[in-house]
Short mmCIF file of C-alpha atoms in Angstrom, two decimals:
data_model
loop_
_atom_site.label_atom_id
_atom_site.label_comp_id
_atom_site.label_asym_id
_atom_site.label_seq_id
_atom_site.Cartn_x
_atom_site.Cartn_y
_atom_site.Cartn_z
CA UNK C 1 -219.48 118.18 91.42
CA UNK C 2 -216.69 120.54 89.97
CA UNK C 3 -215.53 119.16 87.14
CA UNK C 4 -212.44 119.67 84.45
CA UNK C 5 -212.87 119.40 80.73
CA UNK C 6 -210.09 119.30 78.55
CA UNK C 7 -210.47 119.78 74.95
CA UNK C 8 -213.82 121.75 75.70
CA UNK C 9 -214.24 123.62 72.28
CA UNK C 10 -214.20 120.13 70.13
CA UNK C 11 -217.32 118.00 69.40
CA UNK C 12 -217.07 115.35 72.42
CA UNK C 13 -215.87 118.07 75.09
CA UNK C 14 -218.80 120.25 73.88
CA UNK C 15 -221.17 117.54 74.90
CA UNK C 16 -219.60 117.03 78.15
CA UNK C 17 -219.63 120.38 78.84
CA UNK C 18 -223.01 121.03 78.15
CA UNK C 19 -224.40 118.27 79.62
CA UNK C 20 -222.66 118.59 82.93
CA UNK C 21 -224.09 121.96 83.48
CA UNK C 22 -227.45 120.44 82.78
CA UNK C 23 -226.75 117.99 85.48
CA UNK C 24 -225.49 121.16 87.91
CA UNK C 25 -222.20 120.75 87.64
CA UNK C 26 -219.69 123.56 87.95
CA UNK C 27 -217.30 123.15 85.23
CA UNK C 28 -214.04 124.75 84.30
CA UNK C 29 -213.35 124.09 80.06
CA UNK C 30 -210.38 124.08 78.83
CA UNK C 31 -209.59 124.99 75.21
CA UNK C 32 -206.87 127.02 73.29
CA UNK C 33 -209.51 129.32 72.09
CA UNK C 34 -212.18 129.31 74.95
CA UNK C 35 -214.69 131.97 72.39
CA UNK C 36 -214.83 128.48 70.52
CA UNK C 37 -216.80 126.44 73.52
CA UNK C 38 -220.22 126.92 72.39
CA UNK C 39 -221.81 126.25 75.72
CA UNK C 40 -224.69 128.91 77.32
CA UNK C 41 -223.00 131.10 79.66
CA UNK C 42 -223.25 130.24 83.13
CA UNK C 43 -222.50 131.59 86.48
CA UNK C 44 -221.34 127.69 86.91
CA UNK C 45 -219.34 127.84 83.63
CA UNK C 46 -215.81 129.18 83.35
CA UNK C 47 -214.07 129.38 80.15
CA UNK C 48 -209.94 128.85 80.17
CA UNK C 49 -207.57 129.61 77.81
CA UNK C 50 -205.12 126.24 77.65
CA UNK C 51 -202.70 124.48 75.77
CA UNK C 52 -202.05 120.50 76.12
CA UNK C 53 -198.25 121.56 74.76
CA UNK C 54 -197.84 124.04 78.02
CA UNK C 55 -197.65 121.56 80.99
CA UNK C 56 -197.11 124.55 83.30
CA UNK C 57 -200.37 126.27 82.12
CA UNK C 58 -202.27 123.01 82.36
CA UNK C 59 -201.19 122.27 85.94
CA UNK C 60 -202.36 125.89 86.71
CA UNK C 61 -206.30 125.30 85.20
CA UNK C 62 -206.16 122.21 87.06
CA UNK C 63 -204.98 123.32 90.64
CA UNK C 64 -207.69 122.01 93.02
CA UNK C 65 -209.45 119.91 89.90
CA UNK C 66 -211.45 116.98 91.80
CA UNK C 67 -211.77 115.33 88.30
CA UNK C 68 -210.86 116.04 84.87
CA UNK C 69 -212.88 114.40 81.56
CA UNK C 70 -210.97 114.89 78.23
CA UNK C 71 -212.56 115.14 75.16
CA UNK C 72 -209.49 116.17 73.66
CA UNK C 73 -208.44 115.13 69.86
CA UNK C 74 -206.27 115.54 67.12
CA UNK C 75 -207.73 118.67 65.57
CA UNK C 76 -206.75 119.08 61.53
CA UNK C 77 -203.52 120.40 60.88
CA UNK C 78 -201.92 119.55 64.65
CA UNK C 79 -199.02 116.94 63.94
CA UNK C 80 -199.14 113.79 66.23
CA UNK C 81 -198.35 114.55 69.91
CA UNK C 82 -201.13 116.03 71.19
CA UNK C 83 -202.75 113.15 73.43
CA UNK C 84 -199.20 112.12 74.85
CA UNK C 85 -198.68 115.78 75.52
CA UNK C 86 -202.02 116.32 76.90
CA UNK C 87 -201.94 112.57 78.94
CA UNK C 88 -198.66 113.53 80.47
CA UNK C 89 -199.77 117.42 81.44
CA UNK C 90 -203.13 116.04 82.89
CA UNK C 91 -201.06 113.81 84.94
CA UNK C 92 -198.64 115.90 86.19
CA UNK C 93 -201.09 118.07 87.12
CA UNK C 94 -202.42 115.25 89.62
CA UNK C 95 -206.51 115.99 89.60
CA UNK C 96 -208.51 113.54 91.71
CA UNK C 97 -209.24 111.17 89.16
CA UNK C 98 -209.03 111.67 85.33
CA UNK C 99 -212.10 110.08 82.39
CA UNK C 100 -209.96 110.08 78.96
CA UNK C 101 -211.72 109.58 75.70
CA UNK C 102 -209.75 106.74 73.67
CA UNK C 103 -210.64 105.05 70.48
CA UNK C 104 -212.07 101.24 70.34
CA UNK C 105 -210.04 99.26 68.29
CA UNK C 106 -206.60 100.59 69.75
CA UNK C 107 -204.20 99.53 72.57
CA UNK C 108 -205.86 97.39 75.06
CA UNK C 109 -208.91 96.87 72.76
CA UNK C 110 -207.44 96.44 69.55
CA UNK C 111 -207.97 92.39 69.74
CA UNK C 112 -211.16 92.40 70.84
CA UNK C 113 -212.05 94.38 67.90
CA UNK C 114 -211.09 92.12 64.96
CA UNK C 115 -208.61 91.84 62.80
CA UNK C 116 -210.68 94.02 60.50
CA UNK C 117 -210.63 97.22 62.17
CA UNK C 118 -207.27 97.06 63.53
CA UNK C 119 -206.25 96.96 60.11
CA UNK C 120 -207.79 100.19 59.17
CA UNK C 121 -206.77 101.86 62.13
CA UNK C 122 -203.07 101.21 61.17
CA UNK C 123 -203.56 103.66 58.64
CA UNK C 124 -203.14 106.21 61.24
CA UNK C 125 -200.01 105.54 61.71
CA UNK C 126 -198.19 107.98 64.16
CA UNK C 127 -201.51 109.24 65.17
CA UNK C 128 -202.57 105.53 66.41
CA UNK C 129 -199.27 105.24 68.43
CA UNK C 130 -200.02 108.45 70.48
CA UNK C 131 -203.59 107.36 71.26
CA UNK C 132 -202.13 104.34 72.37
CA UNK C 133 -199.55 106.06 74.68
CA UNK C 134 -201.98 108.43 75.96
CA UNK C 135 -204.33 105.88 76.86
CA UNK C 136 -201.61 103.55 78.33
CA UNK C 137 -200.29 106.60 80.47
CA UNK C 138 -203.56 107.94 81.95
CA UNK C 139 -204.69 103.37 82.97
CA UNK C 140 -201.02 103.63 84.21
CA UNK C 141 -202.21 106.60 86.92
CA UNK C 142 -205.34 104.86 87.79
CA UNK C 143 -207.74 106.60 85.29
CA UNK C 144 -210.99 105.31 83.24
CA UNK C 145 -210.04 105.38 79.10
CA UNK C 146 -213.45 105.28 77.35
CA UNK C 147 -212.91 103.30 74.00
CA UNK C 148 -215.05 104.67 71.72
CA UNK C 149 -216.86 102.99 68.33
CA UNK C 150 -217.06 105.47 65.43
CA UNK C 151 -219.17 108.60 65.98
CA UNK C 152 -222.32 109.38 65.15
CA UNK C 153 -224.47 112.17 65.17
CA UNK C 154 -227.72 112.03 66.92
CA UNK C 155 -229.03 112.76 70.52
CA UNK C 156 -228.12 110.34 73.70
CA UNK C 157 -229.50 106.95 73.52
CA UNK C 158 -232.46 105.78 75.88
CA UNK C 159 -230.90 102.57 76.11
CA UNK C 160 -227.38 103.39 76.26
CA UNK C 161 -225.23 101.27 78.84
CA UNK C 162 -221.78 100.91 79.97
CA UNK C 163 -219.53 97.30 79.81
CA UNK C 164 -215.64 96.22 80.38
CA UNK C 165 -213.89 95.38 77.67
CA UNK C 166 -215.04 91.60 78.42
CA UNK C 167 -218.47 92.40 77.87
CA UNK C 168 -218.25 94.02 74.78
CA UNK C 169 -220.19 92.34 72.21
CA UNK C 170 -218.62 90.58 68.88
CA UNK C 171 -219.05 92.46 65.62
CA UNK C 172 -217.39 92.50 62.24
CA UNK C 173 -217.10 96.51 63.27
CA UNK C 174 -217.78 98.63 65.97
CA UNK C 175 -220.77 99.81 65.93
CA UNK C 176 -221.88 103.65 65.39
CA UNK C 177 -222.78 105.33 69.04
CA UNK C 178 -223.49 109.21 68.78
CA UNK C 179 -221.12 111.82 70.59
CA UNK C 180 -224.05 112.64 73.43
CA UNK C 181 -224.01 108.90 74.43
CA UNK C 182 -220.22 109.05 74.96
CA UNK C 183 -220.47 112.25 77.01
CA UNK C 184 -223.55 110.83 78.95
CA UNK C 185 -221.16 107.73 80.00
CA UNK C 186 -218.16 110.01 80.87
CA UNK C 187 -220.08 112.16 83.42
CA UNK C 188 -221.70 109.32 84.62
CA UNK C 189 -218.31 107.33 85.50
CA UNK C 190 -217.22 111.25 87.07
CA UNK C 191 -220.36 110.51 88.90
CA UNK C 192 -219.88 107.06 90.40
CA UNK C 193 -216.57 105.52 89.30
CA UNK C 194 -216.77 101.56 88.30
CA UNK C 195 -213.94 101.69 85.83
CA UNK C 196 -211.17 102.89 87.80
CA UNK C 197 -207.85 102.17 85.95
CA UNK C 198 -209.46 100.18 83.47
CA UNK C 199 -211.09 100.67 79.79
CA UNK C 200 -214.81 101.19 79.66
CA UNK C 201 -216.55 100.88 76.16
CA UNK C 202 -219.62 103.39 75.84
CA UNK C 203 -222.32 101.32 73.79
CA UNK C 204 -226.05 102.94 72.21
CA UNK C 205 -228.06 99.88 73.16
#
């Protein structure tokens, strides 16, 4: 496939992209400082220089995209904005089919989470409300929004899986699943789509 990936230079869109080259993918990354995507170079591999905050430069790395994964986050120092910005760009831009990385614990999942973690995460304050929009725009144009448990480092699980937010088992707290898991899921919803328009949870075991 030829695949997108926004946010390409962060931890998440580092996995994706170096895991959908090992799949043989041809993959375009996205980042505001493509020297940062620490991927091996690759005749299939081409770096872009792009900003969530320029619509008009996203729709041109996108022209043609058949599908776009975002790994994209809130790096330190960027005020709150950057997921609606980059949700609404990504959009615009109108790629086949758009993978967003969300959070578990907001928006849609938020009660299914517990009343304990959705009272941590309103610490985040205007941070949590543009996850939330992001995520609510990209399920509003048909995307998959991967909600996420807290990271972890580590290599892809063996016995990692895929459920609906339905299916996702009851805990006091999410539990930990490493970034390579999350990636692994992503590229395999680019792959064969069950989620479309809906939120997919990423679990380890």
């Amino acid at each position: 496939m030829n695949v997108t990936i926004l946010g390409a230079s962060g931890a998440v869109g580092l996995a994706l992209t170096r895991q959908a080259l090992q799949r043989g993918h041809t993959v375009i990354a996205l980042a505001r400082t493509p020297a940062r995507i620490d991927a091996p170079d690759s005749p299939r591999l081409i770096r872009v220089a792009a900003d969530v905050r320029d619509p008009a430069g996203i729709a041109q790395a996108l022209d043609g995209s058949e599908i776009v994964l975002s790994g994209l986050g809130v790096a330190k120092g960027d005020k709150p904005g950057v997921l609606t910005a980059g949700s609404r760009a990504v959009i615009e831009a109108h790629p086949g089919r758009i993978i967003w990385l969300g959070a578990y614990g907001t928006g849609p999942s938020a009660q299914a989470a517990g009343f304990a973690t959705r009272t941590l995460l309103k610490a985040m304050g205007a941070e949590l409300t543009d996850k939330v929009t992001a995520d609510g725009a990209v399920l509003e144009a048909g995307g998959t929004v991967f909600h996420s448990g807290p990271f972890a480092n580590g290599p892809e699980s063996p016995t990692r899986r895929t459920v609906g937010l339905d299916e996702t088992p009851k805990r006091f707290f999410p539990a930990r699943i490493s970034r390579e898991t999350v990636a692994a899921a992503m590229l395999d919803e680019a792959r064969t789509p069950r989620f479309p328009g809906r939120i997919a949870v990423p679990l380890g075991s």
